[in-house]
Amino acid sequence: MSAPLEQYRFETVRFDLSLSENPFTPLPSVLRAVDDSLVQANRYPEFLPHRLPSIIADHIGVDPGQVVVGSGATGVAMQIMQTLPKPGARFVFATPTFDGYPIMSGMVGLRSQPVALDGHGRQDLWAMARMINADTGLVAVCRPHNPTGTVISASELKAFLCTVPATVPIILDEAYIEFLGAADALDAVELVRRHPNVLVLRTFSKAYGLAGLRIGYAFGAPALVRRVRRLQLPFGVQSAAVAAVTASYAAEAELGERILRITTEREVLRTALRRNGIRVPRSSANFLYLPGREVAPALARAGIVAKRYPDGSARIAVGDPVAGRAVLRALAARPSTGARPLRRDDSRVLSLTVRSEPSVARAPHR
């Protein structure tokens, strides 16, 4: 049995890979735009946001009335959970998943209904469908999934949506959508047109590298968005967010280069880890899920903070080659677990915990 993580002490945190943050600072043009906007920092932003939803709506091809913005995807998810389901309703989601779902579910008075992942580390949509009943007030599906990075196919997702009653709102969490390969692309605008109970949730924290500005949004049917907007926080979206999003959209070519650097480093690291006997599932996000009871303790001993799980597994952000090499060194020195040689099916996640816990260093954010 692994020793408690708290047993391992180190002078400083060498790498904090716990929050799947972008390792790069914002793009130069975005930094300039934010810096210019601070000249007006003595002025209040819009009482209720209009400019930012319009900019986002124009970019993704929907009407401004279909977009709601907030303090990161977490803030928007909280608004959804406070406005759409009835108090005491059940909230169905896969587990493990984004920490915020079970945490905020308890905060707003919903009853969490976690559903275990399948043996491949994917969300079991049909098990989730069986859990939906008259008491269900909300469902969340992640694509790509957090923490495994696995992706449910577009056809499977569409079939699942057809099984969910139209009266049950669904969060399609696309926090990591920019890292998704072209082969897995999905027309989310068409999806919400066909399914008016679906809200697509996105963030500027991950690929865009703007986690500190707290910019998130959701889009869907106007009637659903109007309900979520009822809890829009006055003066809650800073003017710098408008400048940052505008500049980010204008710099998509540069953004694409950064995403390529991150995903390339992800594949290099995953390949090396698998050669070391760690059965890492294929990821379509900016993180890797590392199963194994000795993984989190080994990283902690090396001063690497990861998102850890009670069975010893961990999730680590990728993109920084120096951090990646440190991870490899830390795990090469981990105690032997008697692991067998790799087989062809080793992309499977054979054992996943049904309970996640926040990083030992910082609280979860999106």
mmCIF file of N, CA and C in Angstrom, residues 139-239:
data_model
loop_
_atom_site.group_PDB
_atom_site.id
_atom_site.type_symbol
_atom_site.label_atom_id
_atom_site.label_comp_id
_atom_site.label_asym_id
_atom_site.label_seq_id
_atom_site.Cartn_x
_atom_site.Cartn_y
_atom_site.Cartn_z
ATOM 1 N N VAL A 139 -27.365 17.035 -16.759
ATOM 2 C CA VAL A 139 -26.402 16.025 -17.191
ATOM 3 C C VAL A 139 -25.177 16.753 -17.730
ATOM 4 N N ALA A 140 -23.991 16.230 -17.471
ATOM 5 C CA ALA A 140 -22.760 16.796 -18.030
ATOM 6 C C ALA A 140 -21.993 15.722 -18.785
ATOM 7 N N VAL A 141 -21.552 16.071 -19.983
ATOM 8 C CA VAL A 141 -20.723 15.193 -20.807
ATOM 9 C C VAL A 141 -19.497 16.001 -21.219
ATOM 10 N N CYS A 142 -18.298 15.464 -21.001
ATOM 11 C CA CYS A 142 -17.057 16.163 -21.365
ATOM 12 C C CYS A 142 -16.504 15.595 -22.666
ATOM 13 N N ARG A 143 -16.074 16.495 -23.542
ATOM 14 C CA ARG A 143 -15.491 16.064 -24.822
ATOM 15 C C ARG A 143 -14.434 17.070 -25.245
ATOM 16 N N PRO A 144 -13.121 16.753 -25.076
ATOM 17 C CA PRO A 144 -12.504 15.551 -24.491
ATOM 18 C C PRO A 144 -12.791 15.450 -22.986
ATOM 19 N N HIS A 145 -12.607 14.215 -22.494
ATOM 20 C CA HIS A 145 -12.919 13.990 -21.091
ATOM 21 C C HIS A 145 -11.769 14.414 -20.188
ATOM 22 N N ASN A 146 -12.115 14.947 -19.050
ATOM 23 C CA ASN A 146 -11.178 15.286 -17.983
ATOM 24 C C ASN A 146 -11.441 14.299 -16.847
ATOM 25 N N PRO A 147 -10.468 13.459 -16.440
ATOM 26 C CA PRO A 147 -9.022 13.616 -16.580
ATOM 27 C C PRO A 147 -8.333 12.696 -17.584
ATOM 28 N N THR A 148 -9.052 11.852 -18.319
ATOM 29 C CA THR A 148 -8.362 10.857 -19.133
ATOM 30 C C THR A 148 -7.980 11.369 -20.514
ATOM 31 N N GLY A 149 -8.632 12.421 -21.006
ATOM 32 C CA GLY A 149 -8.356 12.942 -22.338
ATOM 33 C C GLY A 149 -8.994 12.133 -23.450
ATOM 34 N N THR A 150 -9.794 11.122 -23.101
ATOM 35 C CA THR A 150 -10.448 10.295 -24.105
ATOM 36 C C THR A 150 -11.596 11.057 -24.753
ATOM 37 N N VAL A 151 -12.001 10.594 -25.933
ATOM 38 C CA VAL A 151 -13.030 11.295 -26.713
ATOM 39 C C VAL A 151 -14.124 10.321 -27.135
ATOM 40 N N ILE A 152 -15.350 10.642 -26.791
ATOM 41 C CA ILE A 152 -16.469 9.857 -27.305
ATOM 42 C C ILE A 152 -16.721 10.286 -28.746
ATOM 43 N N SER A 153 -17.088 9.345 -29.595
ATOM 44 C CA SER A 153 -17.285 9.663 -31.007
ATOM 45 C C SER A 153 -18.502 10.565 -31.203
ATOM 46 N N ALA A 154 -18.493 11.295 -32.300
ATOM 47 C CA ALA A 154 -19.615 12.184 -32.606
ATOM 48 C C ALA A 154 -20.907 11.392 -32.754
ATOM 49 N N SER A 155 -20.833 10.233 -33.399
ATOM 50 C CA SER A 155 -22.036 9.426 -33.606
ATOM 51 C C SER A 155 -22.605 8.913 -32.291
ATOM 52 N N GLU A 156 -21.721 8.500 -31.378
ATOM 53 C CA GLU A 156 -22.179 8.006 -30.079
ATOM 54 C C GLU A 156 -22.811 9.134 -29.264
ATOM 55 N N LEU A 157 -22.202 10.316 -29.313
ATOM 56 C CA LEU A 157 -22.760 11.455 -28.594
ATOM 57 C C LEU A 157 -24.143 11.807 -29.131
ATOM 58 N N LYS A 158 -24.279 11.857 -30.451
ATOM 59 C CA LYS A 158 -25.568 12.205 -31.052
ATOM 60 C C LYS A 158 -26.636 11.183 -30.682
ATOM 61 N N ALA A 159 -26.276 9.901 -30.680
ATOM 62 C CA ALA A 159 -27.233 8.868 -30.293
ATOM 63 C C ALA A 159 -27.652 9.034 -28.835
ATOM 64 N N PHE A 160 -26.676 9.363 -27.976
ATOM 65 C CA PHE A 160 -26.971 9.576 -26.555
ATOM 66 C C PHE A 160 -27.931 10.748 -26.370
ATOM 67 N N LEU A 161 -27.673 11.855 -27.050
ATOM 68 C CA LEU A 161 -28.523 13.033 -26.896
ATOM 69 C C LEU A 161 -29.973 12.729 -27.269
ATOM 70 N N CYS A 162 -30.160 11.827 -28.212
ATOM 71 C CA CYS A 162 -31.522 11.472 -28.623
ATOM 72 C C CYS A 162 -32.250 10.660 -27.556
ATOM 73 N N THR A 163 -31.506 10.062 -26.619
ATOM 74 C CA THR A 163 -32.138 9.280 -25.561
ATOM 75 C C THR A 163 -32.511 10.119 -24.344
ATOM 76 N N VAL A 164 -31.931 11.320 -24.233
ATOM 77 C CA VAL A 164 -32.179 12.165 -23.063
ATOM 78 C C VAL A 164 -33.458 12.978 -23.288
ATOM 79 N N PRO A 165 -34.382 12.967 -22.327
ATOM 80 C CA PRO A 165 -35.599 13.773 -22.486
ATOM 81 C C PRO A 165 -35.279 15.236 -22.771
ATOM 82 N N ALA A 166 -36.054 15.858 -23.643
ATOM 83 C CA ALA A 166 -35.805 17.247 -24.042
ATOM 84 C C ALA A 166 -35.937 18.209 -22.878
ATOM 85 N N THR A 167 -36.562 17.775 -21.787
ATOM 86 C CA THR A 167 -36.736 18.630 -20.617
ATOM 87 C C THR A 167 -35.514 18.639 -19.699
ATOM 88 N N VAL A 168 -34.530 17.769 -19.970
ATOM 89 C CA VAL A 168 -33.341 17.676 -19.122
ATOM 90 C C VAL A 168 -32.193 18.439 -19.778
ATOM 91 N N PRO A 169 -31.707 19.518 -19.162
ATOM 92 C CA PRO A 169 -30.579 20.262 -19.729
ATOM 93 C C PRO A 169 -29.289 19.437 -19.697
ATOM 94 N N ILE A 170 -28.458 19.627 -20.723
ATOM 95 C CA ILE A 170 -27.196 18.901 -20.838
ATOM 96 C C ILE A 170 -26.067 19.904 -21.040
ATOM 97 N N ILE A 171 -25.031 19.791 -20.216
ATOM 98 C CA ILE A 171 -23.806 20.559 -20.434
ATOM 99 C C ILE A 171 -22.873 19.709 -21.283
ATOM 100 N N LEU A 172 -22.527 20.200 -22.476
ATOM 101 C CA LEU A 172 -21.485 19.571 -23.275
ATOM 102 C C LEU A 172 -20.208 20.351 -23.004
ATOM 103 N N ASP A 173 -19.379 19.818 -22.146
ATOM 104 C CA ASP A 173 -18.172 20.501 -21.666
ATOM 105 C C ASP A 173 -17.047 20.346 -22.685
ATOM 106 N N GLU A 174 -16.726 21.449 -23.375
ATOM 107 C CA GLU A 174 -15.677 21.458 -24.382
ATOM 108 C C GLU A 174 -14.506 22.347 -23.948
ATOM 109 N N ALA A 175 -14.128 22.235 -22.693
ATOM 110 C CA ALA A 175 -13.049 23.076 -22.175
ATOM 111 C C ALA A 175 -11.738 22.871 -22.926
ATOM 112 N N TYR A 176 -11.554 21.683 -23.502
ATOM 113 C CA TYR A 176 -10.293 21.364 -24.179
ATOM 114 C C TYR A 176 -10.478 21.169 -25.679
ATOM 115 N N ILE A 177 -11.516 21.765 -26.230
ATOM 116 C CA ILE A 177 -11.899 21.511 -27.616
ATOM 117 C C ILE A 177 -10.812 21.892 -28.611
ATOM 118 N N GLU A 178 -10.017 22.911 -28.306
ATOM 119 C CA GLU A 178 -8.988 23.368 -29.253
ATOM 120 C C GLU A 178 -7.889 22.343 -29.474
ATOM 121 N N PHE A 179 -7.751 21.382 -28.556
ATOM 122 C CA PHE A 179 -6.720 20.354 -28.681
ATOM 123 C C PHE A 179 -7.223 19.111 -29.417
ATOM 124 N N LEU A 180 -8.483 19.113 -29.786
ATOM 125 C CA LEU A 180 -9.096 17.956 -30.427
ATOM 126 C C LEU A 180 -8.621 17.841 -31.874
ATOM 127 N N GLY A 181 -8.338 16.627 -32.322
ATOM 128 C CA GLY A 181 -7.909 16.404 -33.703
ATOM 129 C C GLY A 181 -9.049 16.618 -34.684
ATOM 130 N N ALA A 182 -8.691 16.904 -35.934
ATOM 131 C CA ALA A 182 -9.697 17.189 -36.968
ATOM 132 C C ALA A 182 -10.638 16.003 -37.183
ATOM 133 N N ALA A 183 -10.128 14.796 -37.024
ATOM 134 C CA ALA A 183 -10.952 13.607 -37.249
ATOM 135 C C ALA A 183 -12.095 13.497 -36.243
ATOM 136 N N ASP A 184 -11.950 14.141 -35.089
ATOM 137 C CA ASP A 184 -12.975 14.073 -34.040
ATOM 138 C C ASP A 184 -13.839 15.334 -33.984
ATOM 139 N N ALA A 185 -13.695 16.206 -34.983
ATOM 140 C CA ALA A 185 -14.437 17.472 -34.979
ATOM 141 C C ALA A 185 -15.943 17.229 -35.017
ATOM 142 N N LEU A 186 -16.664 18.133 -34.380
ATOM 143 C CA LEU A 186 -18.118 18.046 -34.277
ATOM 144 C C LEU A 186 -18.698 19.438 -34.482
ATOM 145 N N ASP A 187 -19.757 19.557 -35.253
ATOM 146 C CA ASP A 187 -20.413 20.848 -35.474
ATOM 147 C C ASP A 187 -21.322 21.143 -34.284
ATOM 148 N N ALA A 188 -20.775 21.855 -33.293
ATOM 149 C CA ALA A 188 -21.533 22.114 -32.070
ATOM 150 C C ALA A 188 -22.692 23.068 -32.314
ATOM 151 N N VAL A 189 -22.556 23.977 -33.268
ATOM 152 C CA VAL A 189 -23.643 24.914 -33.577
ATOM 153 C C VAL A 189 -24.850 24.150 -34.107
ATOM 154 N N GLU A 190 -24.599 23.209 -35.006
ATOM 155 C CA GLU A 190 -25.689 22.388 -35.538
ATOM 156 C C GLU A 190 -26.271 21.507 -34.435
ATOM 157 N N LEU A 191 -25.410 21.053 -33.529
ATOM 158 C CA LEU A 191 -25.871 20.191 -32.441
ATOM 159 C C LEU A 191 -26.890 20.910 -31.552
ATOM 160 N N VAL A 192 -26.606 22.153 -31.177
ATOM 161 C CA VAL A 192 -27.547 22.871 -30.312
ATOM 162 C C VAL A 192 -28.805 23.271 -31.076
ATOM 163 N N ARG A 193 -28.689 23.379 -32.391
ATOM 164 C CA ARG A 193 -29.896 23.655 -33.180
ATOM 165 C C ARG A 193 -30.831 22.446 -33.139
ATOM 166 N N ARG A 194 -30.255 21.266 -33.213
ATOM 167 C CA ARG A 194 -31.060 20.043 -33.182
ATOM 168 C C ARG A 194 -31.504 19.669 -31.771
ATOM 169 N N HIS A 195 -30.718 20.078 -30.776
ATOM 170 C CA HIS A 195 -31.023 19.707 -29.386
ATOM 171 C C HIS A 195 -31.048 20.971 -28.524
ATOM 172 N N PRO A 196 -32.188 21.636 -28.418
ATOM 173 C CA PRO A 196 -32.262 22.896 -27.657
ATOM 174 C C PRO A 196 -32.079 22.752 -26.160
ATOM 175 N N ASN A 197 -31.901 21.522 -25.659
ATOM 176 C CA ASN A 197 -31.607 21.329 -24.237
ATOM 177 C C ASN A 197 -30.109 21.248 -23.971
ATOM 178 N N VAL A 198 -29.267 21.435 -25.007
ATOM 179 C CA VAL A 198 -27.816 21.335 -24.871
ATOM 180 C C VAL A 198 -27.178 22.721 -24.772
ATOM 181 N N LEU A 199 -26.292 22.883 -23.792
ATOM 182 C CA LEU A 199 -25.463 24.080 -23.662
ATOM 183 C C LEU A 199 -24.007 23.663 -23.819
ATOM 184 N N VAL A 200 -23.325 24.260 -24.784
ATOM 185 C CA VAL A 200 -21.914 23.958 -25.020
ATOM 186 C C VAL A 200 -21.072 24.899 -24.168
ATOM 187 N N LEU A 201 -20.245 24.331 -23.308
ATOM 188 C CA LEU A 201 -19.451 25.101 -22.339
ATOM 189 C C LEU A 201 -17.991 25.149 -22.788
ATOM 190 N N ARG A 202 -17.427 26.370 -22.861
ATOM 191 C CA ARG A 202 -16.035 26.534 -23.300
ATOM 192 C C ARG A 202 -15.314 27.561 -22.434
ATOM 193 N N THR A 203 -13.994 27.622 -22.602
ATOM 194 C CA THR A 203 -13.173 28.505 -21.770
ATOM 195 C C THR A 203 -12.008 29.064 -22.566
ATOM 196 N N PHE A 204 -11.485 30.198 -22.112
ATOM 197 C CA PHE A 204 -10.262 30.776 -22.664
ATOM 198 C C PHE A 204 -9.060 30.472 -21.758
ATOM 199 N N SER A 205 -9.258 29.605 -20.775
ATOM 200 C CA SER A 205 -8.210 29.330 -19.800
ATOM 201 C C SER A 205 -7.156 28.362 -20.316
ATOM 202 N N LYS A 206 -7.521 27.459 -21.206
ATOM 203 C CA LYS A 206 -6.634 26.357 -21.572
ATOM 204 C C LYS A 206 -5.794 26.690 -22.802
ATOM 205 N N ALA A 207 -6.327 26.475 -23.989
ATOM 206 C CA ALA A 207 -5.541 26.708 -25.204
ATOM 207 C C ALA A 207 -5.116 28.164 -25.335
ATOM 208 N N TYR A 208 -5.992 29.087 -24.968
ATOM 209 C CA TYR A 208 -5.691 30.509 -25.120
ATOM 210 C C TYR A 208 -4.754 31.028 -24.033
ATOM 211 N N GLY A 209 -4.575 30.278 -22.962
ATOM 212 C CA GLY A 209 -3.637 30.674 -21.920
ATOM 213 C C GLY A 209 -4.059 31.890 -21.121
ATOM 214 N N LEU A 210 -5.361 32.047 -20.885
ATOM 215 C CA LEU A 210 -5.876 33.228 -20.177
ATOM 216 C C LEU A 210 -6.566 32.837 -18.869
ATOM 217 N N ALA A 211 -6.043 31.817 -18.192
ATOM 218 C CA ALA A 211 -6.687 31.312 -16.977
ATOM 219 C C ALA A 211 -6.861 32.398 -15.925
ATOM 220 N N GLY A 212 -5.887 33.295 -15.823
ATOM 221 C CA GLY A 212 -5.950 34.331 -14.795
ATOM 222 C C GLY A 212 -6.984 35.411 -15.058
ATOM 223 N N LEU A 213 -7.467 35.519 -16.290
ATOM 224 C CA LEU A 213 -8.485 36.533 -16.611
ATOM 225 C C LEU A 213 -9.901 36.010 -16.393
ATOM 226 N N ARG A 214 -10.048 34.690 -16.192
ATOM 227 C CA ARG A 214 -11.349 34.081 -15.885
ATOM 228 C C ARG A 214 -12.400 34.425 -16.927
ATOM 229 N N ILE A 215 -12.257 33.874 -18.118
ATOM 230 C CA ILE A 215 -13.199 34.114 -19.207
ATOM 231 C C ILE A 215 -13.746 32.775 -19.693
ATOM 232 N N GLY A 216 -15.033 32.579 -19.504
ATOM 233 C CA GLY A 216 -15.682 31.377 -20.003
ATOM 234 C C GLY A 216 -17.014 31.732 -20.629
ATOM 235 N N TYR A 217 -17.582 30.792 -21.379
ATOM 236 C CA TYR A 217 -18.890 31.062 -21.991
ATOM 237 C C TYR A 217 -19.596 29.757 -22.303
ATOM 238 N N ALA A 218 -20.883 29.879 -22.538
ATOM 239 C CA ALA A 218 -21.685 28.762 -23.024
ATOM 240 C C ALA A 218 -22.591 29.295 -24.114
ATOM 241 N N PHE A 219 -22.939 28.420 -25.061
ATOM 242 C CA PHE A 219 -23.927 28.824 -26.069
ATOM 243 C C PHE A 219 -24.925 27.704 -26.276
ATOM 244 N N GLY A 220 -26.131 28.114 -26.656
ATOM 245 C CA GLY A 220 -27.213 27.167 -26.847
ATOM 246 C C GLY A 220 -28.457 27.875 -27.328
ATOM 247 N N ALA A 221 -29.591 27.246 -27.123
ATOM 248 C CA ALA A 221 -30.864 27.832 -27.551
ATOM 249 C C ALA A 221 -31.128 29.119 -26.774
ATOM 250 N N PRO A 222 -31.680 30.167 -27.438
ATOM 251 C CA PRO A 222 -31.917 31.446 -26.762
ATOM 252 C C PRO A 222 -32.747 31.315 -25.486
ATOM 253 N N ALA A 223 -33.770 30.464 -25.505
ATOM 254 C CA ALA A 223 -34.622 30.326 -24.318
ATOM 255 C C ALA A 223 -33.834 29.793 -23.128
ATOM 256 N N LEU A 224 -32.950 28.848 -23.373
ATOM 257 C CA LEU A 224 -32.144 28.278 -22.295
ATOM 258 C C LEU A 224 -31.120 29.295 -21.792
ATOM 259 N N VAL A 225 -30.498 30.008 -22.714
ATOM 260 C CA VAL A 225 -29.489 31.002 -22.341
ATOM 261 C C VAL A 225 -30.114 32.130 -21.531
ATOM 262 N N ARG A 226 -31.322 32.528 -21.881
ATOM 263 C CA ARG A 226 -31.999 33.596 -21.107
ATOM 264 C C ARG A 226 -32.168 33.186 -19.658
ATOM 265 N N ARG A 227 -32.477 31.928 -19.424
ATOM 266 C CA ARG A 227 -32.648 31.463 -18.044
ATOM 267 C C ARG A 227 -31.324 31.514 -17.286
ATOM 268 N N VAL A 228 -30.233 31.123 -17.947
ATOM 269 C CA VAL A 228 -28.926 31.136 -17.299
ATOM 270 C C VAL A 228 -28.479 32.572 -17.019
ATOM 271 N N ARG A 229 -28.803 33.491 -17.909
ATOM 272 C CA ARG A 229 -28.411 34.891 -17.754
ATOM 273 C C ARG A 229 -29.093 35.590 -16.581
ATOM 274 N N ARG A 230 -30.108 34.976 -16.016
ATOM 275 C CA ARG A 230 -30.805 35.620 -14.891
ATOM 276 C C ARG A 230 -29.875 35.850 -13.712
ATOM 277 N N LEU A 231 -28.817 35.048 -13.601
ATOM 278 C CA LEU A 231 -27.865 35.216 -12.500
ATOM 279 C C LEU A 231 -26.548 35.829 -12.976
ATOM 280 N N GLN A 232 -26.619 36.585 -14.063
ATOM 281 C CA GLN A 232 -25.411 37.273 -14.545
ATOM 282 C C GLN A 232 -24.971 38.304 -13.505
ATOM 283 N N LEU A 233 -23.719 38.229 -13.071
ATOM 284 C CA LEU A 233 -23.210 39.129 -12.046
ATOM 285 C C LEU A 233 -22.981 40.519 -12.621
ATOM 286 N N PRO A 234 -23.597 41.560 -12.089
ATOM 287 C CA PRO A 234 -23.343 42.928 -12.574
ATOM 288 C C PRO A 234 -21.866 43.300 -12.438
ATOM 289 N N PHE A 235 -21.344 43.975 -13.445
ATOM 290 C CA PHE A 235 -19.924 44.359 -13.504
ATOM 291 C C PHE A 235 -19.005 43.142 -13.372
ATOM 292 N N GLY A 236 -19.479 41.968 -13.742
ATOM 293 C CA GLY A 236 -18.738 40.737 -13.498
ATOM 294 C C GLY A 236 -17.744 40.346 -14.576
ATOM 295 N N VAL A 237 -17.772 41.024 -15.721
ATOM 296 C CA VAL A 237 -16.836 40.715 -16.807
ATOM 297 C C VAL A 237 -15.954 41.931 -17.038
ATOM 298 N N GLN A 238 -14.668 41.806 -16.751
ATOM 299 C CA GLN A 238 -13.765 42.937 -16.830
ATOM 300 C C GLN A 238 -13.514 43.364 -18.269
ATOM 301 N N SER A 239 -13.188 44.636 -18.444
ATOM 302 C CA SER A 239 -12.919 45.171 -19.782
ATOM 303 C C SER A 239 -11.724 44.490 -20.427
#
